[in-house]
Short mmCIF file of C-alpha atoms and ligand atoms in Angstrom, two decimals:
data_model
loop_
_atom_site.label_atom_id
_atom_site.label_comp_id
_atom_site.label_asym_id
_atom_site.label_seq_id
_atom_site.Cartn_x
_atom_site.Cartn_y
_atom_site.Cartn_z
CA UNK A 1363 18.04 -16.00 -5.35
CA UNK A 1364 19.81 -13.23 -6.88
CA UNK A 1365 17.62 -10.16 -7.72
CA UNK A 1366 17.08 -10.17 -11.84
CA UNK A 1367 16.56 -6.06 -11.05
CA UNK A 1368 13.45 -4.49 -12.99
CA UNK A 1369 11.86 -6.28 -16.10
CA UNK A 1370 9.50 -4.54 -18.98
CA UNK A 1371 6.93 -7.00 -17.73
CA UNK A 1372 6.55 -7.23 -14.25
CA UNK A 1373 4.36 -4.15 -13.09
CA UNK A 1374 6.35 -1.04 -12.12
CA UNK A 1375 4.01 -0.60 -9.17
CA UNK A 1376 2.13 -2.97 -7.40
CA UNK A 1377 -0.25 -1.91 -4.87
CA UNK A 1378 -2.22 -4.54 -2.47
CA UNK A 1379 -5.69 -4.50 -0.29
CA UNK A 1380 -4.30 -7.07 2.25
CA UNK A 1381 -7.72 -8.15 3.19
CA UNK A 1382 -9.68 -11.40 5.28
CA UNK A 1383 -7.28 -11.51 8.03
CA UNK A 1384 -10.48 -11.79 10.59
CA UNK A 1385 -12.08 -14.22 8.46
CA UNK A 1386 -8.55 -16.48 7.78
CA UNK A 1387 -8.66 -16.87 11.93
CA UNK A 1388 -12.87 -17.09 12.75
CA UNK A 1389 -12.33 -20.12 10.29
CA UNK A 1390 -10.06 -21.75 12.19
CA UNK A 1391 -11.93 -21.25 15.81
CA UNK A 1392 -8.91 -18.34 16.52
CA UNK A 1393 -9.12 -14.69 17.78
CA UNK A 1394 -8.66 -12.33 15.20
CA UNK A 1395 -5.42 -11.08 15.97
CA UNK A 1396 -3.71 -14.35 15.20
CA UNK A 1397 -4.87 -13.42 11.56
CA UNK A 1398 -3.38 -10.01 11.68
CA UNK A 1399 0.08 -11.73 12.79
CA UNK A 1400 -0.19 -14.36 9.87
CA UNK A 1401 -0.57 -11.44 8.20
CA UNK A 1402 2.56 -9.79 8.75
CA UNK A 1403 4.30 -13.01 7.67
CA UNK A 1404 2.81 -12.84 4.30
CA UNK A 1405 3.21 -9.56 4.25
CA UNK A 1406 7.04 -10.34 4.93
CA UNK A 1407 6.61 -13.03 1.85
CA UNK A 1408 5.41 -10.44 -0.20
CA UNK A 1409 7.93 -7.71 0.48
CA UNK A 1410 10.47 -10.64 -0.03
CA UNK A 1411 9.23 -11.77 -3.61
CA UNK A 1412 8.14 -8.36 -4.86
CA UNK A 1413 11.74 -7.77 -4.09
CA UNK A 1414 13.29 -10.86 -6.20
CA UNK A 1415 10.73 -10.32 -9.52
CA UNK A 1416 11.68 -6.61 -9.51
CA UNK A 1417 8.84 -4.87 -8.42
CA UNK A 1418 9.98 -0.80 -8.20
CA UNK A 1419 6.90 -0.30 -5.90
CA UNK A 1420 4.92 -1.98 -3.24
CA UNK A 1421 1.93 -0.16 -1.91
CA UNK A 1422 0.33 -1.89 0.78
CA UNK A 1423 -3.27 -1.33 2.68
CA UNK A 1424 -2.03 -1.41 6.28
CA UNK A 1425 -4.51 0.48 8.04
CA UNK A 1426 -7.79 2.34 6.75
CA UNK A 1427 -8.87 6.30 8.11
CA UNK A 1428 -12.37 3.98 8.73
CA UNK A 1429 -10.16 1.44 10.81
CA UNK A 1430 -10.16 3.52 13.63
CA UNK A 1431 -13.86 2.66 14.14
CA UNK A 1432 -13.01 -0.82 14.71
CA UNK A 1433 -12.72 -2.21 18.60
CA UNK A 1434 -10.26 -0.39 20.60
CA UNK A 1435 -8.41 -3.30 21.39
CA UNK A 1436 -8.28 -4.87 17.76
CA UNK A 1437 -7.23 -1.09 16.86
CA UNK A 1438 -4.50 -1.61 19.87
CA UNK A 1439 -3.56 -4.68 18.73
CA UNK A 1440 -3.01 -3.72 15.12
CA UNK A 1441 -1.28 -0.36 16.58
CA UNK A 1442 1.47 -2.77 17.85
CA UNK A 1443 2.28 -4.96 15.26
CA UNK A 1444 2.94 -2.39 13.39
CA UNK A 1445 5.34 -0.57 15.37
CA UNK A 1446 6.75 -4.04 16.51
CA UNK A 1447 7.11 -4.94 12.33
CA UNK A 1448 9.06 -0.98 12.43
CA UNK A 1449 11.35 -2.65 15.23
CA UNK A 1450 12.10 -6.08 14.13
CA UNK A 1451 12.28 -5.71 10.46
CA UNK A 1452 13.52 -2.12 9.34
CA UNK A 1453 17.07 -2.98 9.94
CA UNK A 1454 16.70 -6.33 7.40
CA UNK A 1455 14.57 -3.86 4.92
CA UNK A 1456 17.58 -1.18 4.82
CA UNK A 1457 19.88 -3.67 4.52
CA UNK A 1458 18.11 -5.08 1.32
CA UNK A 1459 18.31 -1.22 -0.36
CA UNK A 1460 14.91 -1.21 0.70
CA UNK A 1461 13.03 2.94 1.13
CA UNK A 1462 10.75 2.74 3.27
CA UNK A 1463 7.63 5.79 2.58
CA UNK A 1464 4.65 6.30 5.07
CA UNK A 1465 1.29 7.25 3.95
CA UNK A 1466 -1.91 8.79 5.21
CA UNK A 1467 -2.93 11.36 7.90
CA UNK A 1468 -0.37 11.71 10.63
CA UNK A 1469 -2.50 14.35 12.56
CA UNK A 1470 -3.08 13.34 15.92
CA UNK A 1471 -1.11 10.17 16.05
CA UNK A 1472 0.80 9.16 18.84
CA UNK A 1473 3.81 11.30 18.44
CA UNK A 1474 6.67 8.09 19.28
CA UNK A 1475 4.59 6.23 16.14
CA UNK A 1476 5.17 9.47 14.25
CA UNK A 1477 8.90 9.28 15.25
CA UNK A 1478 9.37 6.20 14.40
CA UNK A 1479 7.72 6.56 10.71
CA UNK A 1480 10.03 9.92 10.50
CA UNK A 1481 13.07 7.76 11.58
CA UNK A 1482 12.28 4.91 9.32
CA UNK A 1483 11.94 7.32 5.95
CA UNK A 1484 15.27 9.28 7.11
CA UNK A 1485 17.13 5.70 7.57
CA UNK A 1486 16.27 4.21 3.98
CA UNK A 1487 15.65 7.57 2.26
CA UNK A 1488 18.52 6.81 0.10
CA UNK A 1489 18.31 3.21 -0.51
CA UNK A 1490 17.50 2.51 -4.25
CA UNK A 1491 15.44 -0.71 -4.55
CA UNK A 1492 11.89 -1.91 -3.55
CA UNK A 1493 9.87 0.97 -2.66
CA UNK A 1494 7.79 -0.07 0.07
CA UNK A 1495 4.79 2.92 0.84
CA UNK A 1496 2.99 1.88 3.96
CA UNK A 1497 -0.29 3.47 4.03
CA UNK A 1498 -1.14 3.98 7.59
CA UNK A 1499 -4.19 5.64 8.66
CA UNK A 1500 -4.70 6.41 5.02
CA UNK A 1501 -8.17 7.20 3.21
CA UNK A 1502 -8.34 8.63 -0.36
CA UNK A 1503 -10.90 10.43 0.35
CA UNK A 1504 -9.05 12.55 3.17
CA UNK A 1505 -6.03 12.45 1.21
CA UNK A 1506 -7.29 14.45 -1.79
CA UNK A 1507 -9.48 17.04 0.73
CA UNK A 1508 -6.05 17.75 2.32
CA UNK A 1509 -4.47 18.21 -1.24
CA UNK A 1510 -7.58 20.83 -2.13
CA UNK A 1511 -7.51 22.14 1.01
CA UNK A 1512 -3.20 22.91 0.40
CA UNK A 1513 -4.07 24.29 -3.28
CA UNK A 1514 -6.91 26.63 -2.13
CA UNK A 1515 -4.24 28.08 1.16
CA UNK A 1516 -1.92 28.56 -2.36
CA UNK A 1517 -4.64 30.57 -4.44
CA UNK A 1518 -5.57 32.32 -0.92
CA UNK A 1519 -2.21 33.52 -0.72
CA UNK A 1520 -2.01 34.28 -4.29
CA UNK A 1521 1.06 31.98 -4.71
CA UNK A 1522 -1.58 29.85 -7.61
CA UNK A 1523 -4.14 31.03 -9.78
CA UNK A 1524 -7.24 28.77 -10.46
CA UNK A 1525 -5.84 28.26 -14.27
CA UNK A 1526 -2.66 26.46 -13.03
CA UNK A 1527 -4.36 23.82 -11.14
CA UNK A 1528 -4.28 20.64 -13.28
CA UNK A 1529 -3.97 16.45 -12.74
CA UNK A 1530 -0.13 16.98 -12.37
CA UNK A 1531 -0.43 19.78 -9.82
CA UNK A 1532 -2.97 17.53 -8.06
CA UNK A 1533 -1.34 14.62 -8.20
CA UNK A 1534 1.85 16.66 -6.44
CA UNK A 1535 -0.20 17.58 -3.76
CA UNK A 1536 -1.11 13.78 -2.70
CA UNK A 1537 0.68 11.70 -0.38
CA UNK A 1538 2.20 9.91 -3.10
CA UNK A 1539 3.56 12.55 -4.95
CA UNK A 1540 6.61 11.47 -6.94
CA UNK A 1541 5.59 7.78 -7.17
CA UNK A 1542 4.27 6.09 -10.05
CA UNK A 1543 0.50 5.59 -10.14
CA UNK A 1544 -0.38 1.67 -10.10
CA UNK A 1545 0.03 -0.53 -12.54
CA UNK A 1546 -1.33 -3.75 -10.70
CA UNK A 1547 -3.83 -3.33 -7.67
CA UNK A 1548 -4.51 -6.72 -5.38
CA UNK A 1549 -6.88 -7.83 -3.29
CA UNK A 1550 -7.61 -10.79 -1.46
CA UNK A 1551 -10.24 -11.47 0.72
CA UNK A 1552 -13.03 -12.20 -1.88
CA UNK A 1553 -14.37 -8.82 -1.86
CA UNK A 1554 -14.27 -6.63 -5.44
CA UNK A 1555 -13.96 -2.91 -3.88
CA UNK A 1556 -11.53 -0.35 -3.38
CA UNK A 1557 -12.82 0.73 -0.21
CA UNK A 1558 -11.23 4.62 0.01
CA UNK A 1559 -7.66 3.46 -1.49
CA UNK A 1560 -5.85 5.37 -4.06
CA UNK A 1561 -9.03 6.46 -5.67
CA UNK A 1562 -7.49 9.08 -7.80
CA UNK A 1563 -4.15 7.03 -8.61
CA UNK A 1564 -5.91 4.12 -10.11
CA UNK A 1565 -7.46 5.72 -12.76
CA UNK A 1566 -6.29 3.07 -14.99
CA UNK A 1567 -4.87 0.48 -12.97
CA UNK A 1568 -5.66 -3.49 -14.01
CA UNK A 1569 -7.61 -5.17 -11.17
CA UNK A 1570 -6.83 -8.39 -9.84
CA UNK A 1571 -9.54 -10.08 -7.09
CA UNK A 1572 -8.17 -12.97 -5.31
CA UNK A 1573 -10.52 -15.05 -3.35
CA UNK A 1574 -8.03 -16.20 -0.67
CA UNK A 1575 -7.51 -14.92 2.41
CA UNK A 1576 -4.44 -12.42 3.04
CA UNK A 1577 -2.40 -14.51 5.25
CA UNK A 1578 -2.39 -16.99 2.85
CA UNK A 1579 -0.78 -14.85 0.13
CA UNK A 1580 2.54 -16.11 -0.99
CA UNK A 1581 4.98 -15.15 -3.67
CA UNK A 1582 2.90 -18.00 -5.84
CA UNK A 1583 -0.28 -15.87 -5.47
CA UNK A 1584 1.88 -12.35 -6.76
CA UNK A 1585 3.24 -14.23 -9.77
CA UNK A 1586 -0.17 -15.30 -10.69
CA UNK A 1587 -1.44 -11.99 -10.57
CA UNK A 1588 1.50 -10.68 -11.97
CA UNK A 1589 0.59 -13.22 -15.12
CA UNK A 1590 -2.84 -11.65 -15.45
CA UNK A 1591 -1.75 -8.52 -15.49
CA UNK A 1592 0.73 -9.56 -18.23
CA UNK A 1593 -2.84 -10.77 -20.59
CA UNK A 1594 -4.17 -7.25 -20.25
CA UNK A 1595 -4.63 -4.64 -22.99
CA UNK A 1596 -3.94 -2.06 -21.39
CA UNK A 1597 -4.99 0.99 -23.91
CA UNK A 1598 -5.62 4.30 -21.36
CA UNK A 1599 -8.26 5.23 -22.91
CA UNK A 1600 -6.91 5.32 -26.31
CA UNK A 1601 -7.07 2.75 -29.13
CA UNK A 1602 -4.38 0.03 -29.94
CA UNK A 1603 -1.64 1.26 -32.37
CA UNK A 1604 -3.00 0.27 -35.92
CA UNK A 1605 -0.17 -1.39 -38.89
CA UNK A 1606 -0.60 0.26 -41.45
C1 FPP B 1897 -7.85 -6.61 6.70
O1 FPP B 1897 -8.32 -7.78 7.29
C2 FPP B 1897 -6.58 -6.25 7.26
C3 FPP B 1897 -6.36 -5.15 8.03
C4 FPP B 1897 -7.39 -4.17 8.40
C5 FPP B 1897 -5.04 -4.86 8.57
C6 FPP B 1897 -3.92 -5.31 7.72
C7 FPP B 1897 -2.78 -5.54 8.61
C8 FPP B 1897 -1.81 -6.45 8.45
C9 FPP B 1897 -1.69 -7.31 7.28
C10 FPP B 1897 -0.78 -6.65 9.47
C11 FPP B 1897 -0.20 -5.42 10.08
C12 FPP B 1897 0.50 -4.53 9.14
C13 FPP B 1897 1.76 -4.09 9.28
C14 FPP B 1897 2.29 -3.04 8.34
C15 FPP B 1897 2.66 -4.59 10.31
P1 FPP B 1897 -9.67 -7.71 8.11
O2 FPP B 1897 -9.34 -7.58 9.53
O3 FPP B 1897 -10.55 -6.62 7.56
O4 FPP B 1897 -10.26 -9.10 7.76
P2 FPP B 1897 -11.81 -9.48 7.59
O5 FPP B 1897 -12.31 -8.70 6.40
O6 FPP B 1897 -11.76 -10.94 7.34
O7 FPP B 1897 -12.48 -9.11 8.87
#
């Protein structure tokens, strides 16, 4: 399929909660980890179709600040499907004009992961489709302290003044400065949270819950959300343009 390049009504950027990989297995009498591998398969679905309807970004929930409470060998596990997903697939993304961006705290990672993040962003820092933002070790939370934390060193220093600190200036100090904010937010899994993602970004970004599992989300599942999105009156606070 040919890619029909960006449309007025698919969402500029679509960001997903890839959640009830766990669950997906336990139901079918399998260890956990076999859901987090069907999970990179839909996640390779999704990248695919975002790709075809158009999508300018794709935001995905790869790994939580609070996932490194989780078992050390589930947090292994995970660890190394991600850098094996780096290994295998990079070279298909770049060739599909696909940038690749990394989110979340880097501090203290294993410095090859951090390599490989740094290598991935150089490779496809030019390409001009999909935007795929991994957010990796990423909690909103910790996010917008280290933005506050970067303003305050500026008014320290005297390089800000109180005054000049506004939405835009905070919004430039968050890992996803220069990206769009949301216009579609996903989740599967059942659950109807945002559980520490983009809290300050989806300020007025449509919802869409979807009961199923991640790994069984397939480019049928995005289009339907996609068509909700499409039925909502979206107003920003304001009121709908009156005729006169
Ligand atoms: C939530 O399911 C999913 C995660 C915590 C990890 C998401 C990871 C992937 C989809 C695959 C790896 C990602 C990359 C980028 C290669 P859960 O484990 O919380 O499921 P549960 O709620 O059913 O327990």
């Amino acid at each position: 399929m040919s890619d029909p390049g960006p449309s007025a009504c698919v969402p500029g950027h679509v960001a997903i909660i890839m959640d009830g990989n766990g669950r997906w297995a336990t139901l079918r009498g399998l260890p956990r980890s076999a859901g987090h591998r069907q999970g990179v398969e839909a996640l390779r679905r999704t990248v695919r179709a975002s790709r075809e309807m158009g999508i300018g970004v794709l935001t995905l929930y790869s790994f939580s600040s609070e996932n490194w409470a989780r078992p050390a060998s589930e947090v292994r596990f995970l660890l190394e499907l991600l850098r094996r997903f780096i290994r295998t697939d990079v070279a298909d993304l770049h060739q599909h004009n696909v940038r690749v961006i990394v989110i979340g705290d880097r501090e203290g990672l294993d410095p090859s992961l951090r390599s490989m993040f740094e290598e991935t962003e150089a490779l496809t820092r030019n390409n001009t489709g999909l935007k795929l933002v991994i957010a990796f070790s990423y909690g909103s939370r910790q996010e917008i302290t280290r933005a506050v934390q970067a303003i305050a060193a500026k008014v320290a220093e005297g390089k800000l003044a109180p005054q000049d600190i506004t939405p835009a200036l905070i919004g430039n100090h968050l890992d996803t400065a220069g990206l769009p904010e949301p216009d579609l937010l996903i989740r599967t899994g059942g659950e109807q949270r945002l559980s520490n993602f983009l809290l300050w970004q989806c300020a007025y970004t449509e919802f869409v819950f979807i009961p199923d599992y991640w790994p069984e989300f397939d480019a049928e599942h995005l289009s339907r959300a996609v068509d909700a999105f499409r039925q909502r009156d979206r107003r920003f606070g304001g009121i709908k343009a009156q005729t006169a």
